[in-house]
Coordinates of C-alpha atoms in Angstrom, one line a residue:
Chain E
X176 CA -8.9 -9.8 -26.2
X177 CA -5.8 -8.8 -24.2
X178 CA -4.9 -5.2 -24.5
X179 CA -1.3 -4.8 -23.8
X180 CA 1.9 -2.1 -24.8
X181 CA 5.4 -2.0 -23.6
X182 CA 6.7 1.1 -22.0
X183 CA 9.5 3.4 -23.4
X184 CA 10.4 6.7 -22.4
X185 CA 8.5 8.8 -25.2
X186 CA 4.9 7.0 -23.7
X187 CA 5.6 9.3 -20.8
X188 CA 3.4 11.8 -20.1
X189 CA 2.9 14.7 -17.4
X190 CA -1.0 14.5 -16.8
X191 CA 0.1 14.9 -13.2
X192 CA 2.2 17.5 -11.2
X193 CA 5.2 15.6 -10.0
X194 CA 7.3 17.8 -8.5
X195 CA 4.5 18.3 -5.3
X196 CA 5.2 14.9 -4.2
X197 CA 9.2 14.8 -3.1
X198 CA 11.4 11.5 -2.0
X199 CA 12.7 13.5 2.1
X200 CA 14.5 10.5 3.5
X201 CA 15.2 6.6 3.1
X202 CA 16.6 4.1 5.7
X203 CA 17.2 1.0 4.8
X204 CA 18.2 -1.6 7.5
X205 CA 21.9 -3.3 6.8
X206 CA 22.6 -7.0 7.8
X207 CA 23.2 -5.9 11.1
X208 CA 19.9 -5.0 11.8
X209 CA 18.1 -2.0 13.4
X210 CA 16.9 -1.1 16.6
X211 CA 14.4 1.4 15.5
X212 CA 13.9 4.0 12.6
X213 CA 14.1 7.6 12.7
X214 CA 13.7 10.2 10.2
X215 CA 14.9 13.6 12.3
X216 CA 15.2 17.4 10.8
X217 CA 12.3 16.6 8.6
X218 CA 11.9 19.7 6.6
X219 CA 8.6 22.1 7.5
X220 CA 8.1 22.8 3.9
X221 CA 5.5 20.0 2.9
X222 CA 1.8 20.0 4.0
X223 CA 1.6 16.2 4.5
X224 CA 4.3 13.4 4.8
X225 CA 4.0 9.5 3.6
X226 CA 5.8 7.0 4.7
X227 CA 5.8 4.0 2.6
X228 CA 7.6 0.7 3.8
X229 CA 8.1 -2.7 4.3
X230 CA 9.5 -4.5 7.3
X231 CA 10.3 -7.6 8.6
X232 CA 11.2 -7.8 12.5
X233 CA 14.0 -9.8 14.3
X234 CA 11.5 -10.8 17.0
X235 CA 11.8 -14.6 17.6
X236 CA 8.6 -15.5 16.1
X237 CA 6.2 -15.1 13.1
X238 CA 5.0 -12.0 13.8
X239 CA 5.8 -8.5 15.4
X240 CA 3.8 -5.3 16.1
X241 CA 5.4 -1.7 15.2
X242 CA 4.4 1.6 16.8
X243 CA 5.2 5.1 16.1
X244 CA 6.2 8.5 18.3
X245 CA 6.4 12.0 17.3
X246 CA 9.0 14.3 18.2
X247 CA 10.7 12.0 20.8
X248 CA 7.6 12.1 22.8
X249 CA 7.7 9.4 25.1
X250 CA 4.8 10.6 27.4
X251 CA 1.2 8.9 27.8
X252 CA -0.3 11.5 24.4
X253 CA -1.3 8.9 22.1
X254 CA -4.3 7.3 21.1
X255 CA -5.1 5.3 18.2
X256 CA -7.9 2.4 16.5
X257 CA -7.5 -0.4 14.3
X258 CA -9.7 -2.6 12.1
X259 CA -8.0 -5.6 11.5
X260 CA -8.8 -8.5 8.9
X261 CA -7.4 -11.8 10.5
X262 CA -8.5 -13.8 7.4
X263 CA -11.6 -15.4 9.2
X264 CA -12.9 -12.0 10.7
X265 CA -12.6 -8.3 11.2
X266 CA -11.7 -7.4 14.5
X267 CA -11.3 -3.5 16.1
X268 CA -9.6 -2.4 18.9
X269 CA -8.6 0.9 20.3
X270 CA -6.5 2.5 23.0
X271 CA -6.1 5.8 24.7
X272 CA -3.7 7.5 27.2
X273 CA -1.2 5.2 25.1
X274 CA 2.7 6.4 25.3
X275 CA 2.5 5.8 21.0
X276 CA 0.7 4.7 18.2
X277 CA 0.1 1.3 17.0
X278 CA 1.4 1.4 13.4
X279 CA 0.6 -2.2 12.1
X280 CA 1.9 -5.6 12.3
X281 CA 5.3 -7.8 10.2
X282 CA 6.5 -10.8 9.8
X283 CA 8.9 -12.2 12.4
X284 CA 12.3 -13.9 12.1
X285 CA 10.6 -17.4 11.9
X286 CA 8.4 -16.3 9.2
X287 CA 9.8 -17.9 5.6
X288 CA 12.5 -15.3 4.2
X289 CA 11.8 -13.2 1.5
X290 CA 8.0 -12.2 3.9
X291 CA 7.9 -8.3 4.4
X292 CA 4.9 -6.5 5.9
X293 CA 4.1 -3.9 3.9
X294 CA 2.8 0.2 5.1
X295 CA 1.4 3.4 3.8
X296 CA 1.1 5.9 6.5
X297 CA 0.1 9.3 6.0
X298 CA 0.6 11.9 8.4
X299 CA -1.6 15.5 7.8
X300 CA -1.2 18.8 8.6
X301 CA 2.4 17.8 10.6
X302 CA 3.2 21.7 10.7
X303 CA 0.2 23.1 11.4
X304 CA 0.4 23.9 15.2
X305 CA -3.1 25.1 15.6
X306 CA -4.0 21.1 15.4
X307 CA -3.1 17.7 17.4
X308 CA -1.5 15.2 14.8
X309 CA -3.6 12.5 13.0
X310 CA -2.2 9.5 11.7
X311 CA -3.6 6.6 9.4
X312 CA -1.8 3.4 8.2
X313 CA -2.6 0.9 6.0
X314 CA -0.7 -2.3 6.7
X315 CA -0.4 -5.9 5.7
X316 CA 1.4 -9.0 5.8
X317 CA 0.6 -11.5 4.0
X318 CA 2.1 -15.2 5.0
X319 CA 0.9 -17.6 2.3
X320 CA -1.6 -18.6 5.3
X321 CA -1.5 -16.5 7.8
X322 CA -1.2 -12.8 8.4
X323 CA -3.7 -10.0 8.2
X324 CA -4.6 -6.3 6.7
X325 CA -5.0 -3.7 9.2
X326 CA -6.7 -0.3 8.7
X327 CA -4.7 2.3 11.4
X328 CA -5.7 5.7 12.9
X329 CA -3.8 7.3 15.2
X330 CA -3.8 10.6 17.0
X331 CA -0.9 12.8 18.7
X332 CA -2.4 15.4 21.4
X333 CA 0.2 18.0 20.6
X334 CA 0.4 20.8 18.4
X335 CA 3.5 21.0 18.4
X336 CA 5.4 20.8 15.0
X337 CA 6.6 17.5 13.7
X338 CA 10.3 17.2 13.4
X339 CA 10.6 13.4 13.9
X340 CA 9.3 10.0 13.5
X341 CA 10.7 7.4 14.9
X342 CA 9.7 3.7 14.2
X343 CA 10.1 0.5 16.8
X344 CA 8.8 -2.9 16.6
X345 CA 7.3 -4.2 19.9
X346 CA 9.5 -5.7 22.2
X347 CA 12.7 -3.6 21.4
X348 CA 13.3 -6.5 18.6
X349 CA 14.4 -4.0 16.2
X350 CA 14.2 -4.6 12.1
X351 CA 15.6 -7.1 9.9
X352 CA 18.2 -7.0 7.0
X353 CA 15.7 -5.2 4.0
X354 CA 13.6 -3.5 5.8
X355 CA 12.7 0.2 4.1
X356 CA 11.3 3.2 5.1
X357 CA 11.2 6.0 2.9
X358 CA 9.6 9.5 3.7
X359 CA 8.5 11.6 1.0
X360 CA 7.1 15.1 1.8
X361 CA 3.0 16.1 0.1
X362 CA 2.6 19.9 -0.9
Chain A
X546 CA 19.1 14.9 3.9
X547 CA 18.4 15.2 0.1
X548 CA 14.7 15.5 -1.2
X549 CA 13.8 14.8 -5.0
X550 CA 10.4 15.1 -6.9
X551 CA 8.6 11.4 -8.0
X552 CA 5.5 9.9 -8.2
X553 CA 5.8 10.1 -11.9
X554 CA 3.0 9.0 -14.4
X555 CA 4.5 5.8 -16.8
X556 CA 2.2 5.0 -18.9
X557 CA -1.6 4.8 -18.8
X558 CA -4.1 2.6 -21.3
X559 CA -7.7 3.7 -22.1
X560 CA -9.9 1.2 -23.9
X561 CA -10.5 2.0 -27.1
X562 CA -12.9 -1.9 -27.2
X563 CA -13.7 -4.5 -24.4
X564 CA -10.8 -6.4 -23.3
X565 CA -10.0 -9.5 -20.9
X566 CA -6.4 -8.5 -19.6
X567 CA -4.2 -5.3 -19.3
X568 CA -0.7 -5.6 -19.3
X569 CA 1.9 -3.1 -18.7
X570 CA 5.5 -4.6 -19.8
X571 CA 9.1 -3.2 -19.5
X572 CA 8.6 -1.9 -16.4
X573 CA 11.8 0.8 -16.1
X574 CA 13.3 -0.8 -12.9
X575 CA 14.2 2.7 -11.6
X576 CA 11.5 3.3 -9.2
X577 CA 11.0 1.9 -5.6
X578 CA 7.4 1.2 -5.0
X579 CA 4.5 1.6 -8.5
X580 CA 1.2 2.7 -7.6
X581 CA -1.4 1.2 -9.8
X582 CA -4.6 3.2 -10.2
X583 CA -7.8 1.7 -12.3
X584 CA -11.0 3.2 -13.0
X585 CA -13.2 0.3 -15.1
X586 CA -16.5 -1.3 -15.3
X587 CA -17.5 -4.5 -16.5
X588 CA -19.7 -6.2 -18.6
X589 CA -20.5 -9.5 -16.0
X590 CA -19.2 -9.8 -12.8
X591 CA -15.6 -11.9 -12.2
X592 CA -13.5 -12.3 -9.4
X593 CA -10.1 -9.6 -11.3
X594 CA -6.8 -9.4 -10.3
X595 CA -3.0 -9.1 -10.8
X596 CA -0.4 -11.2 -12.1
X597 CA 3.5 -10.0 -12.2
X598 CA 6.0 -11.1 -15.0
X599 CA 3.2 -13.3 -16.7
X600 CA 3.3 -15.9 -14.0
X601 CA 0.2 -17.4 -13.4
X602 CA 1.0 -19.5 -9.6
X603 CA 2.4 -18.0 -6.1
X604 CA 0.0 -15.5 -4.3
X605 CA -1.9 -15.3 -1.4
X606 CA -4.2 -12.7 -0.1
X607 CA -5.6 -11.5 3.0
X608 CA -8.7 -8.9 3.3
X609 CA -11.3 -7.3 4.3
X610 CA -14.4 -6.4 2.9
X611 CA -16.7 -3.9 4.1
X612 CA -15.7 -3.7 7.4
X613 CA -17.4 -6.7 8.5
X614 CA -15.8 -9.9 6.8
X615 CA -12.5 -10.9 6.4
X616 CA -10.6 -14.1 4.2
X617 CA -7.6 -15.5 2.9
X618 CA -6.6 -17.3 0.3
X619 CA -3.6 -19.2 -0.9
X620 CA -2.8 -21.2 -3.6
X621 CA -3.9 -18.6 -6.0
X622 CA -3.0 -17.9 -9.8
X623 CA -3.4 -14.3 -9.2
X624 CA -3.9 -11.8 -6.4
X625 CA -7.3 -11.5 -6.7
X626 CA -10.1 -8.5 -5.7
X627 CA -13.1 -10.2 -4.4
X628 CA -14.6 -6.6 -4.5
X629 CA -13.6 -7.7 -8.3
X630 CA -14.8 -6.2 -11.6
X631 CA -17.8 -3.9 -10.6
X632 CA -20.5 -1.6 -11.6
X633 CA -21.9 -4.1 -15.1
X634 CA -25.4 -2.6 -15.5
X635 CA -25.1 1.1 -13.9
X636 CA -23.8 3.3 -17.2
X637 CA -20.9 5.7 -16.5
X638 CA -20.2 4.0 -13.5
X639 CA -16.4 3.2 -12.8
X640 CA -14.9 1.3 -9.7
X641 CA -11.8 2.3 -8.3
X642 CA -9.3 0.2 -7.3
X643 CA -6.0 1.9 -5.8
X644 CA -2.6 -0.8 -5.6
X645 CA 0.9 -0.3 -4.2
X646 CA 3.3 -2.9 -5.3
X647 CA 6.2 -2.3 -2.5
X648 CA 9.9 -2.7 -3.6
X649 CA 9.2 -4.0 -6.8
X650 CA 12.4 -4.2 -8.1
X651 CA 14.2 -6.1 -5.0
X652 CA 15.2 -9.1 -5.6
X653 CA 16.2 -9.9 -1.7
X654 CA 12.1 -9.9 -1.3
X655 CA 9.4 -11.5 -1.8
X656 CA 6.7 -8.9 -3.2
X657 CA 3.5 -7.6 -1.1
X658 CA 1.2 -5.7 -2.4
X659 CA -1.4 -3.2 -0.5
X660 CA -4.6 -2.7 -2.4
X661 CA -8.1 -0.9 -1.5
X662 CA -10.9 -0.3 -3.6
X663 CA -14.7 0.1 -3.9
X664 CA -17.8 -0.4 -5.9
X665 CA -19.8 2.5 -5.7
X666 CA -23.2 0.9 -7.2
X667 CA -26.1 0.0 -5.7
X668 CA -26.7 -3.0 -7.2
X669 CA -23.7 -4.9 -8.8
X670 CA -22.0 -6.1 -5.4
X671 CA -21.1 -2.9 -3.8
X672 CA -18.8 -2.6 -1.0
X673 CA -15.4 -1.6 -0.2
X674 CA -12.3 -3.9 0.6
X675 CA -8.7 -3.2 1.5
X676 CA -6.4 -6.1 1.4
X677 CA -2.9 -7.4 1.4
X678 CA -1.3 -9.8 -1.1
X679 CA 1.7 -11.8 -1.3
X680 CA 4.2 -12.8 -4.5
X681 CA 6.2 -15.5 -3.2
X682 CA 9.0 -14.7 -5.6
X683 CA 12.2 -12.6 -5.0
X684 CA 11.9 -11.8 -9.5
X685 CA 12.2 -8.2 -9.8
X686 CA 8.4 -7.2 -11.4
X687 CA 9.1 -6.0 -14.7
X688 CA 5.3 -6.9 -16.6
X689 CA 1.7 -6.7 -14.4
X690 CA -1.1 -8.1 -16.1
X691 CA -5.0 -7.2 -14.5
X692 CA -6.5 -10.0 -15.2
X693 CA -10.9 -9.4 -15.4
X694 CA -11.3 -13.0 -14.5
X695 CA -13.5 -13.5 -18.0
X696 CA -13.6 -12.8 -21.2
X697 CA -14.4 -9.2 -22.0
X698 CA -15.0 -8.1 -19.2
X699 CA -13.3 -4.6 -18.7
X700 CA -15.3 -2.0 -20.9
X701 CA -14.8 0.8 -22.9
X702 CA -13.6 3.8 -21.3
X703 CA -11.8 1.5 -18.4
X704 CA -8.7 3.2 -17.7
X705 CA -5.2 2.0 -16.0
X706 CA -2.1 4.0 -14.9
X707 CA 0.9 3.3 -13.4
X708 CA 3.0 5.2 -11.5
X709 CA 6.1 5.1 -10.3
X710 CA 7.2 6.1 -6.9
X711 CA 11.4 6.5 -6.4
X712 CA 12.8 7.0 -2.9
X713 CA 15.9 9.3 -2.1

């Protein structure tokens, strides 16, 4: 038995409150590619933010790492730990001291077009000064043979209010035509 | 910098009878990313998992499962959940599986999909598993099918919803 409907408008319905999850900010990378991403004046009037993406970096190569700063912090504040599924095992890794946060991994500009890594990072708390910021990612990229899923928590040592995120790929390699970050804001 | 409301409910399905499949068609296009969220049980256990636009070729997967193992698979006629269709003999007692289908609607892309979800019984292969799969087609989604891998398998009470998530 298959059970199956086609959506219209009047099968709508509001068993969930919408308007306490808000679109903030999108940028999505032009032919010319980006260096980085940044999302700056993010309002102070959400409890949590999201960022949800996909990315493909201009790094020659299959693959590319991203990492993440707060605030324009460049200093040694960071820390963060991954579990990593390479396909044949699960791997963890951690660092500390670390001038940002690993964020997760995407495809390269060798990888076959049309490949995007894809993230869900949540950030809690981000105004709440009486607390140092805490991270958490879930990435993947799939290559049709290669690639992995990556489980990503990260940790700011500042209390300080967030009022910016910026995104880079390893290596200054910057992001590729159709790469998309969009913030949206959690009350 | 402009901020709007989303992460709007589009239609959910609660079974009524047993079923094989789910399909949600006519996807509205005007969304960025859909969140999937399923709640089901099952009558035998299958290897589940999702089809886009009724097109049964194309996907890949990577994962991890429990923290301890990890595959991949290509090739595949679906993205599949190993974790798959879960609790069969414990009674009210659903798995969860959570799925964001990223840019859905781009047709520059290939689609990826981010999944995690969990078994909570003690018996009928519990675990957890997050994992990663791959579309390798640039076709806007407008139909997902969960497939249960068997006949029957979802059970009465299962329920799916999906969401839609629209960036500014």
């Amino acid at each position: 038995m298959s059970s199956s409907i086609g959506i219209y408008a009047s099968q709508i319905s509001g068993h969930l409150v919408t308007n306490n999850y808000s679109s903030i900010q999108t940028v999505t990378v032009g032919s010319g590619g980006a260096s980085s991403i940044t999302f700056s004046s993010i309002p102070s009037t959400y409890t949590h933010l999201q960022i949800r993406a996909i990315s493909r970096s201009t790094i020659s190569g299959s693959g590319d790492g991203t990492y993440v700063q707060l605030n324009g912090d460049t200093g040694g504040n960071y820390a963060y730990h991954i579990l990593i599924g390479t396909g044949s095992s699960v791997v963890a890794a951690s660092a500390t001291s670390y001038t940002y946060m690993y964020n997760g991994d995407t495809p390269g500009s060798t990888s076959t077009a049309g490949m995007f890594g894809a993230f869900v990072v949540d950030l809690l708390d981000y105004t709440n000064t009486n607390k140092y910021k805490t991270i958490r990612t879930l990435n993947g990229n799939d290559q049709n043979g290669s690639g992995s899923v990556r489980f990503v928590s990260g940790l700011w040592q500042n209390t300080a209010v967030v009022s910016s995120i910026t995104v880079n790929s390893f290596n200054g390699a910057g992001f590729a035509q159709y790469t998309s970050f969009a913030l949206y804001g959690v009350k | 910098m402009t901020a709007g409301s989303t992460y709007t409910p589009i239609a959910t399905q609660t079974l009524g009878s047993s079923a094989s499949t789910v399909t949600f068609s006519s996807i509205p296009q005007t969304y960025t990313d859909l969140r999937f969220v399923c709640s089901f049980n099952s009558s035998s256990y299958a290897v589940g998992g999702l089809q886009f636009n009724g097109v049964a070729s194309g996907y890949s997967t990577t994962y991890m499962y429990s923290g301890v193992t990890s595959q991949r698979l290509t090739g595949q006629s679906k993205i599949p959940f190993q974790q798959g269709t879960g609790p069969i003999t414990q009674s009210n007692t659903f798995q969860l599986v959570i799925t964001d289908i990223m840019n859905y609607s781009n047709t520059n892309t290939y689609k990826t999909v981010l999944w995690k979800t969990g078994n909570p019984t003690t018996t009928d292969y519990p675990g957890y598993e997050w994992g990663v799969g791959l579309s390798s087609s640039t076709s806007a989604i407008t139909s997902i099918t969960f497939d249960s891998g068997g006949t029957n398998i979802f059970q009465t009470g299962s329920t799916f919803t999906l969401f839609g998530i629209a960036a500014a």
